[in-house]
PDB file of C-alpha atoms in Angstrom:
ATOM      1  CA  UNK A  30       1.959  31.800  15.817  1.00 26.00           C
ATOM      2  CA  UNK A  31       4.760  29.601  14.466  1.00 32.00           C
ATOM      3  CA  UNK A  32       4.510  25.866  15.079  1.00 32.00           C
ATOM      4  CA  UNK A  33       7.614  25.663  17.269  1.00 37.00           C
ATOM      5  CA  UNK A  34       6.400  28.589  19.354  1.00 34.00           C
ATOM      6  CA  UNK A  35       3.002  26.985  19.727  1.00 33.00           C
ATOM      7  CA  UNK A  36       4.646  23.817  21.051  1.00 36.00           C
ATOM      8  CA  UNK A  37       6.504  25.780  23.722  1.00 35.00           C
ATOM      9  CA  UNK A  38       3.306  27.507  24.787  1.00 32.00           C
ATOM     10  CA  UNK A  39       1.451  24.218  24.982  1.00 33.00           C
ATOM     11  CA  UNK A  40       4.266  22.576  26.948  1.00 36.00           C
ATOM     12  CA  UNK A  41       4.263  25.449  29.408  1.00 35.00           C
ATOM     13  CA  UNK A  42       0.483  25.652  29.852  1.00 32.00           C
ATOM     14  CA  UNK A  43      -0.593  22.019  29.456  1.00 37.00           C
ATOM     15  CA  UNK A  44      -3.270  23.236  27.055  1.00 35.00           C
ATOM     16  CA  UNK A  45      -2.492  20.774  24.280  1.00 36.00           C
ATOM     17  CA  UNK A  46      -5.820  19.028  24.087  1.00 35.00           C
ATOM     18  CA  UNK A  47      -7.752  22.283  23.832  1.00 31.00           C
ATOM     19  CA  UNK A  48      -5.686  24.234  21.318  1.00 34.00           C
ATOM     20  CA  UNK A  49      -3.897  21.731  19.119  1.00 42.00           C
ATOM     21  CA  UNK A  50      -5.873  22.002  15.885  1.00 42.00           C
ATOM     22  CA  UNK A  51      -3.199  24.052  14.114  1.00 39.00           C
ATOM     23  CA  UNK A  52      -0.314  21.987  15.499  1.00 45.00           C
ATOM     24  CA  UNK A  53      -0.825  19.137  13.071  1.00 50.00           C
ATOM     25  CA  UNK A  54      -2.029  21.232  10.174  1.00 52.00           C
ATOM     26  CA  UNK A  55       0.642  20.330   7.640  1.00 58.00           C
ATOM     27  CA  UNK A  56       1.535  16.658   7.691  1.00 57.00           C
ATOM     28  CA  UNK A  57       4.843  17.095   5.876  1.00 60.00           C
ATOM     29  CA  UNK A  58       6.264  19.959   7.943  1.00 71.00           C
ATOM     30  CA  UNK A  59       5.924  18.629  11.492  1.00 75.00           C
ATOM     31  CA  UNK A  60       9.257  17.566  13.003  1.00 81.00           C
ATOM     32  CA  UNK A  61       9.926  14.709  15.463  1.00 87.00           C
ATOM     33  CA  UNK A  62      10.849  17.209  18.156  1.00 86.00           C
ATOM     34  CA  UNK A  63       7.554  19.042  17.722  1.00 83.00           C
ATOM     35  CA  UNK A  64       5.562  15.811  17.812  1.00 86.00           C
ATOM     36  CA  UNK A  65       7.300  14.649  20.996  1.00 89.00           C
ATOM     37  CA  UNK A  66       6.742  18.042  22.637  1.00 87.00           C
ATOM     38  CA  UNK A  67       3.082  17.948  21.654  1.00 87.00           C
ATOM     39  CA  UNK A  68       2.599  14.438  23.027  1.00 89.00           C
ATOM     40  CA  UNK A  69       4.346  15.290  26.291  1.00 89.00           C
ATOM     41  CA  UNK A  70       2.240  18.416  26.652  1.00 87.00           C
ATOM     42  CA  UNK A  71      -0.860  16.267  26.984  1.00 89.00           C
ATOM     43  CA  UNK A  72      -2.196  16.841  23.476  1.00 86.00           C
ATOM     44  CA  UNK A  73      -4.909  14.848  21.762  1.00 88.00           C
ATOM     45  CA  UNK A  74      -3.159  11.680  20.580  1.00 92.00           C
ATOM     46  CA  UNK A  75      -5.808  11.043  17.921  1.00 92.00           C
ATOM     47  CA  UNK A  76      -5.765  14.532  16.420  1.00 86.00           C
ATOM     48  CA  UNK A  77      -6.132  14.560  12.623  1.00 86.00           C
ATOM     49  CA  UNK A  78      -4.707  16.937  10.067  1.00 81.00           C
ATOM     50  CA  UNK A  79      -6.471  18.171   6.946  1.00 78.00           C
ATOM     51  CA  UNK A  80      -5.585  14.876   5.225  1.00 80.00           C
ATOM     52  CA  UNK A  81      -7.294  13.003   8.115  1.00 87.00           C
ATOM     53  CA  UNK A  82      -3.962  11.450   9.133  1.00 89.00           C
ATOM     54  CA  UNK A  83      -3.191  10.938  12.812  1.00 91.00           C
ATOM     55  CA  UNK A  84       0.095  11.185  14.711  1.00 91.00           C
ATOM     56  CA  UNK A  85       0.514   7.432  14.241  1.00 95.00           C
ATOM     57  CA  UNK A  86       0.235   7.907  10.482  1.00 93.00           C
ATOM     58  CA  UNK A  87       2.824  10.652  10.730  1.00 91.00           C
ATOM     59  CA  UNK A  88       5.179   8.283  12.589  1.00 94.00           C
ATOM     60  CA  UNK A  89       4.645   5.663   9.859  1.00 95.00           C
ATOM     61  CA  UNK A  90       5.403   8.160   7.112  1.00 91.00           C
ATOM     62  CA  UNK A  91       8.454   9.599   8.897  1.00 91.00           C
ATOM     63  CA  UNK A  92       9.897   6.250   9.988  1.00 94.00           C
ATOM     64  CA  UNK A  93       9.780   7.212  13.674  1.00 95.00           C
ATOM     65  CA  UNK A  94       9.493   3.850  15.410  1.00 96.00           C
ATOM     66  CA  UNK A  95      10.073   5.172  18.932  1.00 95.00           C
ATOM     67  CA  UNK A  96       7.373   7.804  18.568  1.00 95.00           C
ATOM     68  CA  UNK A  97       4.997   5.127  17.268  1.00 97.00           C
ATOM     69  CA  UNK A  98       5.934   2.947  20.241  1.00 96.00           C
ATOM     70  CA  UNK A  99       5.226   5.827  22.590  1.00 95.00           C
ATOM     71  CA  UNK A 100       1.797   6.340  21.051  1.00 96.00           C
ATOM     72  CA  UNK A 101       1.017   2.634  21.411  1.00 97.00           C
ATOM     73  CA  UNK A 102       2.135   2.737  25.042  1.00 96.00           C
ATOM     74  CA  UNK A 103      -0.323   5.584  25.577  1.00 96.00           C
ATOM     75  CA  UNK A 104      -3.200   3.531  24.165  1.00 97.00           C
ATOM     76  CA  UNK A 105      -3.375   4.521  20.505  1.00 97.00           C
ATOM     77  CA  UNK A 106      -4.660   1.668  18.337  1.00 98.00           C
ATOM     78  CA  UNK A 107      -2.009   0.250  16.004  1.00 98.00           C
ATOM     79  CA  UNK A 108      -4.664   0.070  13.269  1.00 98.00           C
ATOM     80  CA  UNK A 109      -6.092   3.555  13.749  1.00 98.00           C
ATOM     81  CA  UNK A 110      -7.371   4.515  10.318  1.00 97.00           C
ATOM     82  CA  UNK A 111      -8.448   7.431   8.187  1.00 94.00           C
ATOM     83  CA  UNK A 112     -12.113   7.643   7.139  1.00 95.00           C
ATOM     84  CA  UNK A 113     -11.227   5.834   3.897  1.00 94.00           C
ATOM     85  CA  UNK A 114      -9.541   2.999   5.790  1.00 96.00           C
ATOM     86  CA  UNK A 115      -5.839   3.856   5.497  1.00 95.00           C
ATOM     87  CA  UNK A 116      -3.958   2.399   8.458  1.00 97.00           C
ATOM     88  CA  UNK A 117      -0.460   3.459   9.525  1.00 97.00           C
ATOM     89  CA  UNK A 118       0.966   0.160   8.268  1.00 98.00           C
ATOM     90  CA  UNK A 119      -0.644   0.653   4.850  1.00 96.00           C
ATOM     91  CA  UNK A 120       0.864   4.119   4.644  1.00 95.00           C
ATOM     92  CA  UNK A 121       4.287   2.837   5.679  1.00 96.00           C
ATOM     93  CA  UNK A 122       4.120   0.310   2.851  1.00 96.00           C
ATOM     94  CA  UNK A 123       3.141   2.906   0.271  1.00 93.00           C
ATOM     95  CA  UNK A 124       5.960   5.297   1.156  1.00 91.00           C
ATOM     96  CA  UNK A 125       8.592   2.554   1.376  1.00 94.00           C
ATOM     97  CA  UNK A 126       9.202   2.130   5.111  1.00 95.00           C
ATOM     98  CA  UNK A 127       9.727  -1.621   5.551  1.00 97.00           C
ATOM     99  CA  UNK A 128      11.126  -1.110   9.055  1.00 98.00           C
ATOM    100  CA  UNK A 129       7.852   0.524  10.071  1.00 98.00           C
ATOM    101  CA  UNK A 130       5.815  -2.226   8.414  1.00 98.00           C
ATOM    102  CA  UNK A 131       7.784  -4.826  10.395  1.00 98.00           C
ATOM    103  CA  UNK A 132       7.277  -2.832  13.597  1.00 98.00           C
ATOM    104  CA  UNK A 133       3.526  -2.544  13.123  1.00 98.00           C
ATOM    105  CA  UNK A 134       3.232  -6.256  12.314  1.00 98.00           C
ATOM    106  CA  UNK A 135       5.177  -7.112  15.467  1.00 98.00           C
ATOM    107  CA  UNK A 136       2.778  -4.906  17.407  1.00 98.00           C
ATOM    108  CA  UNK A 137      -0.255  -6.764  16.073  1.00 97.00           C
ATOM    109  CA  UNK A 138      -1.296  -4.724  13.039  1.00 98.00           C
ATOM    110  CA  UNK A 139      -3.887  -6.531  10.922  1.00 97.00           C
ATOM    111  CA  UNK A 140      -2.272  -7.421   7.595  1.00 96.00           C
ATOM    112  CA  UNK A 141      -5.637  -8.595   6.231  1.00 95.00           C
ATOM    113  CA  UNK A 142      -7.427  -5.340   6.987  1.00 95.00           C
ATOM    114  CA  UNK A 143      -8.822  -3.538   3.939  1.00 94.00           C
ATOM    115  CA  UNK A 144      -9.511   0.073   3.066  1.00 93.00           C
ATOM    116  CA  UNK A 145     -12.831   1.244   1.659  1.00 90.00           C
ATOM    117  CA  UNK A 146     -11.827   0.007  -1.812  1.00 87.00           C
ATOM    118  CA  UNK A 147     -11.016  -3.471  -0.538  1.00 89.00           C
ATOM    119  CA  UNK A 148      -7.231  -3.060  -0.811  1.00 91.00           C
ATOM    120  CA  UNK A 149      -5.011  -4.729   1.774  1.00 95.00           C
ATOM    121  CA  UNK A 150      -1.516  -3.552   2.700  1.00 97.00           C
ATOM    122  CA  UNK A 151      -0.193  -6.043   0.137  1.00 96.00           C
ATOM    123  CA  UNK A 152      -2.188  -4.458  -2.700  1.00 94.00           C
ATOM    124  CA  UNK A 153      -1.096  -0.981  -1.631  1.00 94.00           C
ATOM    125  CA  UNK A 154       2.515  -2.151  -1.337  1.00 96.00           C
ATOM    126  CA  UNK A 155       2.553  -2.454  -5.142  1.00 93.00           C
ATOM    127  CA  UNK A 156       2.470   1.347  -5.388  1.00 92.00           C
ATOM    128  CA  UNK A 157       5.999   1.426  -3.955  1.00 93.00           C
ATOM    129  CA  UNK A 158       7.356  -2.042  -4.596  1.00 95.00           C
ATOM    130  CA  UNK A 159       9.957  -2.185  -1.807  1.00 96.00           C
ATOM    131  CA  UNK A 160      10.959  -5.869  -1.640  1.00 97.00           C
ATOM    132  CA  UNK A 161      11.586  -5.858   2.123  1.00 98.00           C
ATOM    133  CA  UNK A 162       8.020  -4.654   2.713  1.00 98.00           C
ATOM    134  CA  UNK A 163       6.757  -7.483   0.518  1.00 97.00           C
ATOM    135  CA  UNK A 164       8.785 -10.021   2.491  1.00 97.00           C
ATOM    136  CA  UNK A 165       7.369  -8.788   5.803  1.00 97.00           C
ATOM    137  CA  UNK A 166       3.784  -8.919   4.536  1.00 97.00           C
ATOM    138  CA  UNK A 167       4.124 -12.375   2.984  1.00 95.00           C
ATOM    139  CA  UNK A 168       5.857 -13.732   6.101  1.00 96.00           C
ATOM    140  CA  UNK A 169       2.956 -12.419   8.180  1.00 96.00           C
ATOM    141  CA  UNK A 170       0.443 -14.317   6.050  1.00 94.00           C
ATOM    142  CA  UNK A 171      -0.876 -11.741   3.571  1.00 95.00           C
ATOM    143  CA  UNK A 172      -2.942 -13.365   0.832  1.00 92.00           C
ATOM    144  CA  UNK A 173      -1.385 -12.908  -2.640  1.00 91.00           C
ATOM    145  CA  UNK A 174      -4.524 -14.339  -4.269  1.00 87.00           C
ATOM    146  CA  UNK A 175      -6.994 -11.777  -2.914  1.00 88.00           C
ATOM    147  CA  UNK A 176      -8.541  -9.916  -5.833  1.00 84.00           C
ATOM    148  CA  UNK A 177      -9.847  -6.361  -5.594  1.00 83.00           C
ATOM    149  CA  UNK A 178     -11.582  -4.022  -7.982  1.00 68.00           C
ATOM    150  CA  UNK A 179     -10.053  -0.787  -9.223  1.00 57.00           C
ATOM    151  CA  UNK A 180     -11.814   2.557  -8.777  1.00 52.00           C
ATOM    152  CA  UNK A 181     -11.574   3.246 -12.504  1.00 52.00           C
ATOM    153  CA  UNK A 182     -12.980  -0.069 -13.733  1.00 53.00           C
ATOM    154  CA  UNK A 183     -14.820  -2.127 -11.152  1.00 53.00           C
ATOM    155  CA  UNK A 184     -14.473  -5.400 -13.060  1.00 55.00           C
ATOM    156  CA  UNK A 185     -10.676  -5.557 -13.262  1.00 57.00           C
ATOM    157  CA  UNK A 186     -10.123  -7.631 -10.133  1.00 71.00           C
ATOM    158  CA  UNK A 187      -6.455  -6.839  -9.482  1.00 80.00           C
ATOM    159  CA  UNK A 188      -4.164  -9.281  -7.754  1.00 87.00           C
ATOM    160  CA  UNK A 189      -1.168  -7.846  -5.886  1.00 92.00           C
ATOM    161  CA  UNK A 190       0.985  -9.314  -8.671  1.00 90.00           C
ATOM    162  CA  UNK A 191      -1.050  -7.374 -11.258  1.00 87.00           C
ATOM    163  CA  UNK A 192      -0.518  -4.184  -9.280  1.00 89.00           C
ATOM    164  CA  UNK A 193       3.250  -4.473  -9.040  1.00 92.00           C
ATOM    165  CA  UNK A 194       3.513  -5.460 -12.704  1.00 88.00           C
ATOM    166  CA  UNK A 195       1.746  -2.234 -13.563  1.00 86.00           C
ATOM    167  CA  UNK A 196       3.376   0.177 -11.113  1.00 91.00           C
ATOM    168  CA  UNK A 197       6.806  -1.231 -10.194  1.00 93.00           C
ATOM    169  CA  UNK A 198       7.758  -4.170 -12.436  1.00 90.00           C
ATOM    170  CA  UNK A 199      11.404  -3.886 -11.348  1.00 94.00           C
ATOM    171  CA  UNK A 200      10.394  -5.411  -8.005  1.00 95.00           C
ATOM    172  CA  UNK A 201       9.703  -8.733  -9.701  1.00 91.00           C
ATOM    173  CA  UNK A 202      13.432  -9.110 -10.358  1.00 92.00           C
ATOM    174  CA  UNK A 203      14.069  -9.329  -6.616  1.00 95.00           C
ATOM    175  CA  UNK A 204      13.931 -12.461  -4.462  1.00 93.00           C
ATOM    176  CA  UNK A 205      10.753 -11.199  -2.797  1.00 96.00           C
ATOM    177  CA  UNK A 206       9.158 -10.426  -6.152  1.00 94.00           C
ATOM    178  CA  UNK A 207       9.939 -13.899  -7.474  1.00 90.00           C
ATOM    179  CA  UNK A 208       8.418 -15.331  -4.309  1.00 91.00           C
ATOM    180  CA  UNK A 209       5.221 -13.375  -4.948  1.00 93.00           C
ATOM    181  CA  UNK A 210       5.119 -14.724  -8.497  1.00 86.00           C
ATOM    182  CA  UNK A 211       5.608 -18.295  -7.279  1.00 84.00           C
ATOM    183  CA  UNK A 212       2.864 -17.999  -4.663  1.00 86.00           C
ATOM    184  CA  UNK A 213       0.489 -16.485  -7.192  1.00 85.00           C
ATOM    185  CA  UNK A 214       1.248 -19.123  -9.811  1.00 81.00           C
ATOM    186  CA  UNK A 215       0.891 -21.960  -7.323  1.00 79.00           C
ATOM    187  CA  UNK A 216      -2.480 -20.643  -6.229  1.00 73.00           C
ATOM    188  CA  UNK A 217      -3.895 -20.012  -9.681  1.00 74.00           C
ATOM    189  CA  UNK A 218      -2.037 -22.686 -11.646  1.00 78.00           C
ATOM    190  CA  UNK A 219      -1.160 -20.021 -14.201  1.00 82.00           C
ATOM    191  CA  UNK A 220       2.332 -18.758 -14.944  1.00 79.00           C
ATOM    192  CA  UNK A 221       1.100 -15.622 -16.628  1.00 83.00           C
ATOM    193  CA  UNK A 222      -2.319 -14.024 -16.333  1.00 84.00           C
ATOM    194  CA  UNK A 223      -5.831 -15.419 -16.170  1.00 83.00           C
ATOM    195  CA  UNK A 224      -8.326 -13.811 -18.554  1.00 85.00           C
ATOM    196  CA  UNK A 225     -11.070 -12.037 -16.581  1.00 78.00           C
ATOM    197  CA  UNK A 226     -14.550 -10.892 -17.673  1.00 74.00           C
ATOM    198  CA  UNK A 227     -13.222  -7.356 -18.137  1.00 77.00           C
ATOM    199  CA  UNK A 228     -10.534  -8.466 -20.608  1.00 83.00           C
ATOM    200  CA  UNK A 229     -12.721  -8.144 -23.674  1.00 85.00           C
ATOM    201  CA  UNK A 230      -9.790  -6.662 -25.599  1.00 90.00           C
ATOM    202  CA  UNK A 231      -6.113  -7.466 -25.369  1.00 93.00           C
ATOM    203  CA  UNK A 232      -5.445  -3.777 -24.863  1.00 93.00           C
ATOM    204  CA  UNK A 233      -7.439  -3.938 -21.610  1.00 89.00           C
ATOM    205  CA  UNK A 234      -5.562  -7.034 -20.458  1.00 89.00           C
ATOM    206  CA  UNK A 235      -2.222  -5.444 -21.329  1.00 90.00           C
ATOM    207  CA  UNK A 236      -3.068  -2.265 -19.427  1.00 88.00           C
ATOM    208  CA  UNK A 237      -4.287  -4.238 -16.409  1.00 82.00           C
ATOM    209  CA  UNK A 238      -1.262  -6.484 -16.108  1.00 82.00           C
ATOM    210  CA  UNK A 239       1.611  -4.579 -17.700  1.00 86.00           C
ATOM    211  CA  UNK A 240       0.477  -0.975 -17.341  1.00 85.00           C
ATOM    212  CA  UNK A 241       0.723  -0.334 -21.072  1.00 89.00           C
ATOM    213  CA  UNK A 242      -2.099  -1.055 -23.516  1.00 91.00           C
ATOM    214  CA  UNK A 243       0.260  -1.073 -26.522  1.00 93.00           C
ATOM    215  CA  UNK A 244       1.893  -4.258 -25.227  1.00 93.00           C
ATOM    216  CA  UNK A 245      -1.117  -6.226 -26.470  1.00 94.00           C
ATOM    217  CA  UNK A 246       0.834  -7.059 -29.616  1.00 94.00           C
ATOM    218  CA  UNK A 247       3.567  -8.748 -27.596  1.00 94.00           C
ATOM    219  CA  UNK A 248       0.969 -10.747 -25.663  1.00 94.00           C
ATOM    220  CA  UNK A 249      -0.729 -11.790 -28.894  1.00 94.00           C
ATOM    221  CA  UNK A 250       2.543 -12.884 -30.468  1.00 94.00           C
ATOM    222  CA  UNK A 251       3.707 -14.776 -27.380  1.00 93.00           C
ATOM    223  CA  UNK A 252       0.432 -16.726 -27.191  1.00 94.00           C
ATOM    224  CA  UNK A 253      -0.072 -17.220 -30.909  1.00 93.00           C
ATOM    225  CA  UNK A 254      -3.259 -15.182 -30.943  1.00 92.00           C
ATOM    226  CA  UNK A 255      -4.651 -13.851 -34.176  1.00 88.00           C
ATOM    227  CA  UNK A 256      -7.481 -14.252 -36.703  1.00 86.00           C
ATOM    228  CA  UNK A 257      -7.386 -18.044 -36.370  1.00 86.00           C
ATOM    229  CA  UNK A 258      -6.929 -18.246 -32.609  1.00 89.00           C
ATOM    230  CA  UNK A 259      -8.600 -16.091 -29.986  1.00 90.00           C
ATOM    231  CA  UNK A 260      -8.886 -16.316 -26.213  1.00 91.00           C
ATOM    232  CA  UNK A 261     -11.725 -16.728 -23.756  1.00 87.00           C
ATOM    233  CA  UNK A 262     -12.643 -16.242 -20.120  1.00 80.00           C
ATOM    234  CA  UNK A 263     -10.425 -18.242 -17.776  1.00 78.00           C
ATOM    235  CA  UNK A 264      -7.606 -18.815 -20.263  1.00 86.00           C
ATOM    236  CA  UNK A 265      -4.064 -18.535 -18.963  1.00 87.00           C
ATOM    237  CA  UNK A 266      -1.968 -16.279 -21.194  1.00 90.00           C
ATOM    238  CA  UNK A 267       1.794 -15.904 -21.050  1.00 89.00           C
ATOM    239  CA  UNK A 268       3.136 -12.415 -20.472  1.00 88.00           C
ATOM    240  CA  UNK A 269       6.278 -10.903 -22.033  1.00 89.00           C
TER     241      UNK A 269
END
């Protein structure tokens, strides 16, 4: 049965909670009209699709503030999460929906909440880099100095600034990006990058902070590193 037809059947029979599994099967193809019809039919408000996303996650992804508000009014937790800890606000930040991030924060979403890797919404924001999202998260009190490990190399200890340098460096040319840099520098006392235990080679440091291992030469030149001058744990190195 087609999705739209299924919605009409559910609306007519009130059988949403019992037969909704297929309704939310494809996260990207559900429309606002179908979601509203499903909710009004009495469907399970915490139903999950094959990606383990809920209707609230769908609203975050789609930018549907009123649908999210309706779900909250019906008792859905603003921080409802996937098994790996992805909240609707985190998802909104990743896909570049600053209006949704602001909405969730206003509704009490926990900006300090972490997923199963220890990433907050601010760390995950770096994957998109939208400056308005950054402003909302910093205004709310997100910690720019919270370090997390990466799945690939557990000793890398990424800061949010490291993440955006690697994934969306253009964002650092915005007012919000410069604010993030200032807050990070003020907290660490370093206007560049602090050498971590994992940075045994400049190629590793360059990949961690700039997203490109070959930039190690630029880092070496900028800091006067070479056969006669090396670096050690805790040093502050300038970045190109």
